[in-house]
GROMACS .gro file of C-alpha atoms in nm:
model
  377
    1MET     CA    1   9.808  24.526  28.935
    2ALA     CA    2   9.726  24.186  29.079
    3GLU     CA    3   9.967  24.066  29.347
    4TRP     CA    4   9.991  23.726  29.176
    5ASP     CA    5   9.936  23.601  28.824
    6VAL     CA    6   9.775  23.277  28.947
    7ALA     CA    7   9.627  23.185  29.284
    8VAL     CA    8   9.540  22.818  29.335
    9VAL     CA    9   9.291  22.724  29.607
   10GLY     CA   10   9.368  22.373  29.734
   11GLY     CA   11   9.692  22.177  29.760
   12GLY     CA   12   9.590  21.833  29.636
   13PRO     CA   13   9.717  21.674  29.313
   14GLY     CA   14   9.497  21.889  29.089
   15GLY     CA   15   9.590  22.216  29.257
   16LEU     CA   16   9.960  22.138  29.281
   17ALA     CA   17   9.974  22.015  28.920
   18ALA     CA   18   9.811  22.344  28.822
   19ALA     CA   19  10.060  22.542  29.031
   20ARG     CA   20  10.355  22.355  28.888
   21ALA     CA   21  10.236  22.414  28.532
   22ALA     CA   22  10.161  22.781  28.591
   23ALA     CA   23  10.494  22.848  28.763
   24ALA     CA   24  10.683  22.660  28.495
   25GLY     CA   25  10.508  22.885  28.242
   26GLY     CA   26  10.652  23.191  28.412
   27ALA     CA   27  10.350  23.293  28.618
   28ARG     CA   28  10.381  23.432  28.971
   29THR     CA   29  10.191  23.154  29.146
   30ILE     CA   30  10.062  23.098  29.499
   31VAL     CA   31   9.884  22.793  29.641
   32LEU     CA   32   9.646  22.835  29.936
   33GLU     CA   33   9.616  22.509  30.131
   34ARG     CA   34   9.387  22.492  30.432
   35ALA     CA   35   9.590  22.216  30.607
   36GLU     CA   36   9.962  22.142  30.616
   37HIS     CA   37  10.154  21.889  30.408
   38PRO     CA   38  10.186  21.601  30.461
   39ARG     CA   39   9.818  21.549  30.548
   40TYR     CA   40   9.587  21.250  30.517
   41LYS     CA   41   9.323  21.239  30.245
   42THR     CA   42   9.053  20.973  30.208
   43CYS     CA   43   9.140  20.805  29.880
   44GLY     CA   44   9.198  20.454  29.752
   45GLY     CA   45   9.533  20.572  29.619
   46GLY     CA   46   9.541  20.349  29.312
   47LEU     CA   47   9.717  20.516  29.017
   48ILE     CA   48   9.610  20.401  28.673
   49GLY     CA   49   9.861  20.430  28.391
   50THR     CA   50   9.733  20.772  28.286
   51SER     CA   51   9.805  20.912  28.633
   52LEU     CA   52  10.139  20.734  28.657
   53ALA     CA   53  10.260  20.880  28.326
   54LEU     CA   54  10.166  21.234  28.428
   55ALA     CA   55  10.310  21.198  28.776
   56GLY     CA   56  10.625  21.025  28.660
   57ALA     CA   57  10.713  21.323  28.444
   58ALA     CA   58  10.697  21.556  28.744
   59ILE     CA   59  10.781  21.363  29.061
   60THR     CA   60  10.939  21.048  29.194
   61VAL     CA   61  10.622  20.849  29.257
   62PRO     CA   62  10.621  20.725  29.620
   63ALA     CA   63  10.488  20.379  29.535
   64ARG     CA   64  10.382  20.146  29.816
   65ASP     CA   65  10.311  19.855  29.581
   66ALA     CA   66  10.281  19.766  29.213
   67VAL     CA   67   9.978  19.554  29.131
   68ASP     CA   68   9.973  19.291  28.858
   69ALA     CA   69   9.687  19.071  28.983
   70ILE     CA   70   9.321  19.140  29.058
   71THR     CA   71   9.077  18.919  29.246
   72PHE     CA   72   8.713  18.973  29.154
   73THR     CA   73   8.424  18.875  29.382
   74ASP     CA   74   8.048  18.914  29.357
   75ARG     CA   75   7.915  19.013  29.700
   76GLY     CA   76   8.198  18.818  29.856
   77ARG     CA   77   8.138  18.505  29.648
   78ARG     CA   78   8.243  18.348  29.317
   79ALA     CA   79   8.602  18.466  29.357
   80PHE     CA   80   8.858  18.436  29.080
   81THR     CA   81   9.196  18.600  29.022
   82ARG     CA   82   9.340  18.727  28.694
   83ARG     CA   83   9.712  18.793  28.657
   84ALA     CA   84   9.858  19.031  28.403
   85GLY     CA   85  10.230  18.952  28.414
   86ARG     CA   86  10.321  19.321  28.433
   87PRO     CA   87  10.196  19.612  28.648
   88LEU     CA   88   9.838  19.733  28.616
   89LEU     CA   89   9.814  19.979  28.904
   90THR     CA   90  10.053  20.161  29.136
   91MET     CA   91   9.953  20.207  29.499
   92VAL     CA   92  10.030  20.530  29.686
   93ARG     CA   93   9.930  20.691  30.011
   94ARG     CA   94   9.789  21.035  29.952
   95ASP     CA   95   9.998  21.203  30.220
   96ASP     CA   96  10.312  21.078  30.040
   97PHE     CA   97  10.178  21.152  29.692
   98ASP     CA   98  10.054  21.502  29.766
   99LEU     CA   99  10.378  21.589  29.947
  100ALA     CA  100  10.574  21.489  29.636
  101TRP     CA  101  10.357  21.721  29.425
  102TYR     CA  102  10.409  21.996  29.684
  103GLY     CA  103  10.782  21.963  29.625
  104ALA     CA  104  10.732  21.973  29.248
  105ALA     CA  105  10.523  22.290  29.266
  106VAL     CA  106  10.773  22.465  29.492
  107GLY     CA  107  11.058  22.343  29.274
  108ALA     CA  108  10.893  22.504  28.971
  109GLY     CA  109  10.878  22.837  29.154
  110ALA     CA  110  10.534  22.839  29.316
  111THR     CA  111  10.475  22.966  29.669
  112VAL     CA  112  10.264  22.739  29.891
  113ARG     CA  113  10.092  22.898  30.189
  114GLN     CA  114   9.986  22.632  30.440
  115ASN     CA  115   9.704  22.665  30.696
  116ALA     CA  116   9.536  22.920  30.470
  117GLN     CA  117   9.159  22.881  30.505
  118VAL     CA  118   8.970  23.048  30.218
  119ARG     CA  119   8.645  23.224  30.311
  120ALA     CA  120   8.540  23.395  29.988
  121VAL     CA  121   8.621  23.444  29.620
  122ASP     CA  122   8.514  23.736  29.403
  123GLN     CA  123   8.637  23.934  29.104
  124ASP     CA  124   8.604  24.249  28.902
  125ALA     CA  125   8.716  24.356  28.556
  126ASP     CA  126   9.082  24.374  28.659
  127ALA     CA  127   9.151  24.084  28.899
  128ALA     CA  128   9.011  23.808  29.116
  129ARG     CA  129   9.030  23.817  29.495
  130VAL     CA  130   9.057  23.540  29.753
  131THR     CA  131   8.975  23.634  30.111
  132LEU     CA  132   9.129  23.423  30.387
  133ALA     CA  133   8.995  23.346  30.733
  134ASP     CA  134   9.247  23.584  30.890
  135GLY     CA  135   9.117  23.869  30.675
  136ALA     CA  136   9.407  23.871  30.429
  137VAL     CA  137   9.311  23.928  30.066
  138ILE     CA  138   9.506  23.766  29.781
  139THR     CA  139   9.464  23.926  29.439
  140ALA     CA  140   9.544  23.737  29.120
  141ARG     CA  141   9.488  23.765  28.749
  142THR     CA  142   9.342  23.412  28.755
  143VAL     CA  143   9.214  23.187  29.035
  144ILE     CA  144   9.217  22.809  28.995
  145GLY     CA  145   8.982  22.625  29.230
  146ALA     CA  146   9.101  22.281  29.342
  147ASP     CA  147   8.939  22.269  29.685
  148GLY     CA  148   8.685  21.990  29.634
  149SER     CA  149   8.331  21.954  29.511
  150ALA     CA  150   8.165  22.099  29.824
  151ALA     CA  151   8.403  22.391  29.869
  152ILE     CA  152   8.397  22.760  29.791
  153THR     CA  153   8.530  22.777  29.435
  154SER     CA  154   8.295  22.507  29.307
  155ARG     CA  155   7.996  22.691  29.451
  156TYR     CA  156   8.124  23.025  29.319
  157VAL     CA  157   8.156  22.894  28.964
  158GLY     CA  158   7.816  22.724  28.992
  159VAL     CA  159   7.912  22.361  28.929
  160THR     CA  160   7.613  22.124  28.947
  161PHE     CA  161   7.630  21.749  28.987
  162GLU     CA  162   7.453  21.457  28.822
  163GLN     CA  163   7.586  21.179  29.045
  164GLN     CA  164   7.685  21.176  29.412
  165ASP     CA  165   7.829  20.878  29.598
  166LEU     CA  166   7.941  20.808  29.953
  167GLY     CA  167   8.275  20.633  29.998
  168LEU     CA  168   8.374  20.482  30.333
  169GLU     CA  169   8.724  20.358  30.398
  170VAL     CA  170   8.939  20.207  30.671
  171GLU     CA  171   9.317  20.188  30.673
  172LEU     CA  172   9.413  19.868  30.853
  173ALA     CA  173   9.753  19.776  30.992
  174ALA     CA  174   9.863  19.477  30.783
  175THR     CA  175  10.004  19.166  30.948
  176ALA     CA  176  10.291  18.974  30.790
  177GLU     CA  177  10.031  18.728  30.657
  178ASP     CA  178   9.825  19.014  30.507
  179ARG     CA  179  10.128  19.159  30.336
  180ALA     CA  180  10.215  18.826  30.182
  181ALA     CA  181   9.856  18.758  30.075
  182TYR     CA  182   9.791  19.097  29.913
  183ARG     CA  183  10.132  19.205  29.788
  184GLY     CA  184  10.090  19.287  29.419
  185ARG     CA  185   9.717  19.206  29.427
  186VAL     CA  186   9.400  19.413  29.449
  187LEU     CA  187   9.058  19.273  29.540
  188LEU     CA  188   8.742  19.421  29.383
  189ASP     CA  189   8.398  19.318  29.506
  190TRP     CA  190   8.072  19.397  29.326
  191GLY     CA  191   7.843  19.522  29.601
  192PRO     CA  192   7.489  19.447  29.720
  193VAL     CA  193   7.329  19.772  29.597
  194PRO     CA  194   7.321  19.858  29.223
  195GLY     CA  195   7.632  20.053  29.127
  196SER     CA  196   7.820  19.980  29.451
  197TYR     CA  197   8.154  19.807  29.487
  198GLY     CA  198   8.431  19.748  29.740
  199TRP     CA  199   8.809  19.726  29.724
  200VAL     CA  200   9.122  19.614  29.905
  201PHE     CA  201   9.436  19.805  29.807
  202PRO     CA  202   9.774  19.692  29.946
  203LYS     CA  203  10.014  19.959  30.070
  204ASP     CA  204  10.298  19.764  30.227
  205ASP     CA  205  10.231  19.796  30.600
  206GLU     CA  206   9.865  19.894  30.552
  207LEU     CA  207   9.558  19.767  30.368
  208THR     CA  208   9.307  20.021  30.239
  209VAL     CA  209   8.960  19.865  30.254
  210GLY     CA  210   8.670  20.070  30.123
  211VAL     CA  211   8.327  20.066  29.966
  212ILE     CA  212   8.127  20.318  29.763
  213MET     CA  213   7.755  20.352  29.706
  214ALA     CA  214   7.504  20.614  29.592
  215LYS     CA  215   7.453  20.902  29.837
  216GLY     CA  216   7.144  20.865  30.052
  217LYS     CA  217   7.220  20.506  30.151
  218GLY     CA  218   7.443  20.579  30.449
  219ALA     CA  219   7.322  20.286  30.661
  220GLU     CA  220   7.359  20.039  30.374
  221THR     CA  221   7.708  20.173  30.298
  222LYS     CA  222   7.820  20.125  30.658
  223GLN     CA  223   7.671  19.774  30.667
  224TYR     CA  224   7.846  19.686  30.342
  225LEU     CA  225   8.186  19.798  30.474
  226SER     CA  226   8.142  19.614  30.803
  227ARG     CA  227   8.032  19.294  30.632
  228PHE     CA  228   8.307  19.325  30.370
  229VAL     CA  229   8.582  19.354  30.635
  230GLU     CA  230   8.434  19.054  30.817
  231GLN     CA  231   8.415  18.843  30.499
  232LEU     CA  232   8.779  18.920  30.429
  233GLY     CA  233   8.881  18.796  30.775
  234LEU     CA  234   9.024  19.137  30.866
  235THR     CA  235   8.800  19.225  31.161
  236GLY     CA  236   9.075  19.200  31.422
  237ARG     CA  237   9.321  19.433  31.250
  238ARG     CA  238   9.413  19.763  31.413
  239VAL     CA  239   9.232  20.052  31.246
  240VAL     CA  240   9.486  20.319  31.158
  241ARG     CA  241   9.228  20.555  31.007
  242ASP     CA  242   8.852  20.546  30.950
  243SER     CA  243   8.708  20.806  30.715
  244GLY     CA  244   8.453  20.887  30.449
  245HIS     CA  245   8.398  21.127  30.164
  246LEU     CA  246   8.148  21.222  29.895
  247THR     CA  247   8.239  21.197  29.528
  248ARG     CA  248   8.043  21.409  29.283
  249CYS     CA  249   8.029  21.386  28.902
  250ARG     CA  250   7.932  21.704  28.719
  251ASP     CA  251   7.626  21.757  28.507
  252ALA     CA  252   7.709  21.758  28.138
  253ALA     CA  253   7.621  22.128  28.111
  254ALA     CA  254   7.788  22.239  28.437
  255PRO     CA  255   8.025  22.535  28.402
  256LEU     CA  256   8.400  22.507  28.446
  257ARG     CA  257   8.471  22.879  28.465
  258ARG     CA  258   8.323  23.204  28.584
  259GLY     CA  259   8.524  23.492  28.445
  260ARG     CA  260   8.873  23.476  28.593
  261VAL     CA  261   8.793  23.178  28.818
  262LEU     CA  262   8.810  22.824  28.685
  263VAL     CA  263   8.779  22.487  28.860
  264VAL     CA  264   8.965  22.157  28.820
  265GLY     CA  265   8.945  21.800  28.951
  266ASP     CA  266   8.686  21.736  29.222
  267ALA     CA  267   8.594  22.105  29.236
  268ALA     CA  268   8.479  22.072  28.875
  269GLY     CA  269   8.312  21.735  28.933
  270LEU     CA  270   8.564  21.570  28.703
  271LEU     CA  271   8.597  21.198  28.770
  272GLU     CA  272   8.506  20.871  28.603
  273PRO     CA  273   8.148  20.781  28.702
  274TRP     CA  274   8.179  20.401  28.715
  275THR     CA  275   8.506  20.349  28.902
  276ARG     CA  276   8.494  20.698  29.059
  277GLU     CA  277   8.863  20.734  28.970
  278GLY     CA  278   8.959  21.098  29.007
  279ILE     CA  279   9.336  21.137  29.033
  280SER     CA  280   9.397  21.120  28.657
  281TYR     CA  281   9.121  21.378  28.602
  282ALA     CA  282   9.270  21.607  28.866
  283LEU     CA  283   9.621  21.587  28.722
  284ARG     CA  284   9.508  21.642  28.363
  285SER     CA  285   9.263  21.923  28.430
  286GLY     CA  286   9.500  22.087  28.678
  287SER     CA  287   9.791  22.085  28.433
  288TRP     CA  288   9.576  22.226  28.152
  289ALA     CA  289   9.436  22.498  28.378
  290GLY     CA  290   9.782  22.598  28.498
  291GLU     CA  291   9.915  22.620  28.144
  292ALA     CA  292   9.616  22.827  28.031
  293ALA     CA  293   9.639  23.058  28.331
  294ALA     CA  294  10.010  23.121  28.276
  295ARG     CA  295   9.936  23.245  27.924
  296ALA     CA  296   9.609  23.428  27.995
  297ARG     CA  297   9.586  23.804  28.005
  298THR     CA  298   9.206  23.829  27.990
  299PRO     CA  299   8.929  23.592  28.107
  300GLU     CA  300   8.855  23.502  27.747
  301ASP     CA  301   9.206  23.356  27.719
  302LEU     CA  302   9.100  23.082  27.962
  303ALA     CA  303   8.842  22.934  27.723
  304GLY     CA  304   9.100  22.691  27.586
  305TYR     CA  305   9.091  22.505  27.917
  306GLU     CA  306   8.717  22.448  27.884
  307GLN     CA  307   8.767  22.322  27.531
  308LEU     CA  308   9.031  22.068  27.639
  309VAL     CA  309   8.803  21.929  27.909
  310ALA     CA  310   8.515  21.905  27.661
  311GLU     CA  311   8.727  21.727  27.401
  312ARG     CA  312   8.930  21.491  27.622
  313LEU     CA  313   8.754  21.431  27.954
  314VAL     CA  314   8.383  21.465  27.882
  315PRO     CA  315   8.379  21.170  27.636
  316GLU     CA  316   8.549  20.951  27.899
  317MET     CA  317   8.291  21.052  28.159
  318ARG     CA  318   8.007  20.985  27.916
  319ALA     CA  319   8.143  20.636  27.852
  320GLY     CA  320   8.183  20.577  28.224
  321ARG     CA  321   7.818  20.666  28.281
  322ARG     CA  322   7.712  20.410  28.020
  323LEU     CA  323   7.923  20.141  28.183
  324LEU     CA  324   7.791  20.231  28.529
  325HIS     CA  325   7.438  20.193  28.392
  326VAL     CA  326   7.522  19.845  28.262
  327PHE     CA  327   7.702  19.749  28.584
  328SER     CA  328   7.411  19.871  28.799
  329ARG     CA  329   7.164  19.658  28.602
  330HIS     CA  330   7.380  19.354  28.531
  331PRO     CA  331   7.663  19.318  28.786
  332ARG     CA  332   7.688  18.944  28.732
  333LEU     CA  333   7.738  18.993  28.359
  334VAL     CA  334   8.022  19.234  28.436
  335HIS     CA  335   8.166  18.979  28.679
  336ALA     CA  336   8.147  18.709  28.411
  337ALA     CA  337   8.299  18.944  28.151
  338MET     CA  338   8.617  18.975  28.358
  339ARG     CA  339   8.671  18.602  28.310
  340THR     CA  340   8.673  18.638  27.932
  341PRO     CA  341   8.986  18.726  27.732
  342LEU     CA  342   8.809  19.026  27.577
  343GLY     CA  343   8.687  19.169  27.908
  344TRP     CA  344   9.016  19.113  28.085
  345ARG     CA  345   9.220  19.268  27.801
  346ALA     CA  346   8.997  19.576  27.800
  347PHE     CA  347   9.022  19.611  28.178
  348GLN     CA  348   9.402  19.577  28.165
  349SER     CA  349   9.428  19.836  27.889
  350PHE     CA  350   9.221  20.085  28.087
  351CYS     CA  351   9.424  20.028  28.404
  352ARG     CA  352   9.753  20.081  28.222
  353GLY     CA  353   9.628  20.394  28.047
  354GLU     CA  354   9.658  20.234  27.705
  355LEU     CA  355   9.287  20.290  27.635
  356SER     CA  356   9.054  20.553  27.779
  357MET     CA  357   8.710  20.450  27.900
  358ALA     CA  358   8.564  20.597  27.580
  359GLU     CA  359   8.807  20.397  27.366
  360VAL     CA  360   8.723  20.078  27.555
  361LEU     CA  361   8.355  20.135  27.492
  362HIS     CA  362   8.415  20.203  27.124
  363ARG     CA  363   8.575  19.863  27.071
  364ARG     CA  364   8.319  19.697  26.847
  365PRO     CA  365   8.257  19.377  27.051
  366ILE     CA  366   8.220  19.577  27.373
  367HIS     CA  367   8.006  19.841  27.205
  368LEU     CA  368   7.771  19.572  27.072
  369ALA     CA  369   7.760  19.392  27.407
  370VAL     CA  370   7.677  19.712  27.596
  371ALA     CA  371   7.406  19.801  27.345
  372ALA     CA  372   7.260  19.448  27.372
  373VAL     CA  373   7.208  19.474  27.747
  374GLY     CA  374   7.055  19.819  27.734
  375GLY     CA  375   7.347  20.051  27.802
  376ARG     CA  376   7.221  20.404  27.751
  377PRO     CA  377   7.391  20.608  27.476
   0.00000   0.00000   0.00000
């Protein structure tokens, strides 16, 4: 018999949501995390309403700020600010957020093994096996991969990617003036290269400043971040952290499972292609995978997870790709749209989780506008 019912590789939000769901379903569950909580993770840390609802049902969300205003700029110019009157986004630091999910997973009955570096995954007709760097072998009825898009489980399952982007980010120590200026307000800048954008996210004593751009433009991405920080007047701030990461969106036909091994979140390439928002995708896919794994007795019992992703997440990703195509070709039209009541209402509804990206795109005026400017179906 397998030592565990479910082994989860990776202790981020997707992996810990999966572990919590599996343990709550009665499965003997272990999480294998290569680092040790709390640990830093490059991430904007902005929770949309979808993420907040899922997290709020499981943890006390360690919010650093609640955002109800957004300033939009076009390459640092033509700035305007829209205010919503009630929260749009909740700001968290990933070390705090992931630690809260760690507590939730352990509280549900999961075991979390820290500093557990995974070297290999394989399986046979009876169980899946995870081999650790120290030579230990963990056997489980099901393995859930949540270790990122470039890691072992994603490669094992054979996930392929349609879109890859480089995100660069600095965490700056905020002065009293910075905290007053950005409290409750996010800044979004449409960048100099098609499809790129930058952000400033307030987190009480820190400001997260980042940019993202298509992979292969490393020099341009660095220049954009440097220029962006300078335009914001933040050059003299102490840099608390300076990091980067690749985001990868899956091909439409990429697999989500190989026998007893399935992947969630970044490991599955599940994120929204335009905004590159991934936390809501990690929490949803992780929870569904954990629930399916707790019930599964054979690999075929895991097919329901693939169906949920196809029905609920793939349409959102398809819509995000269309909007990214429009944004890449017509960034100034997108900038202008945020000034309009229709554009601002749609953006607010997406941020709060009231409408998915697919539902936003299906709104008739937006659908017609996207079609008019050549948004691909």
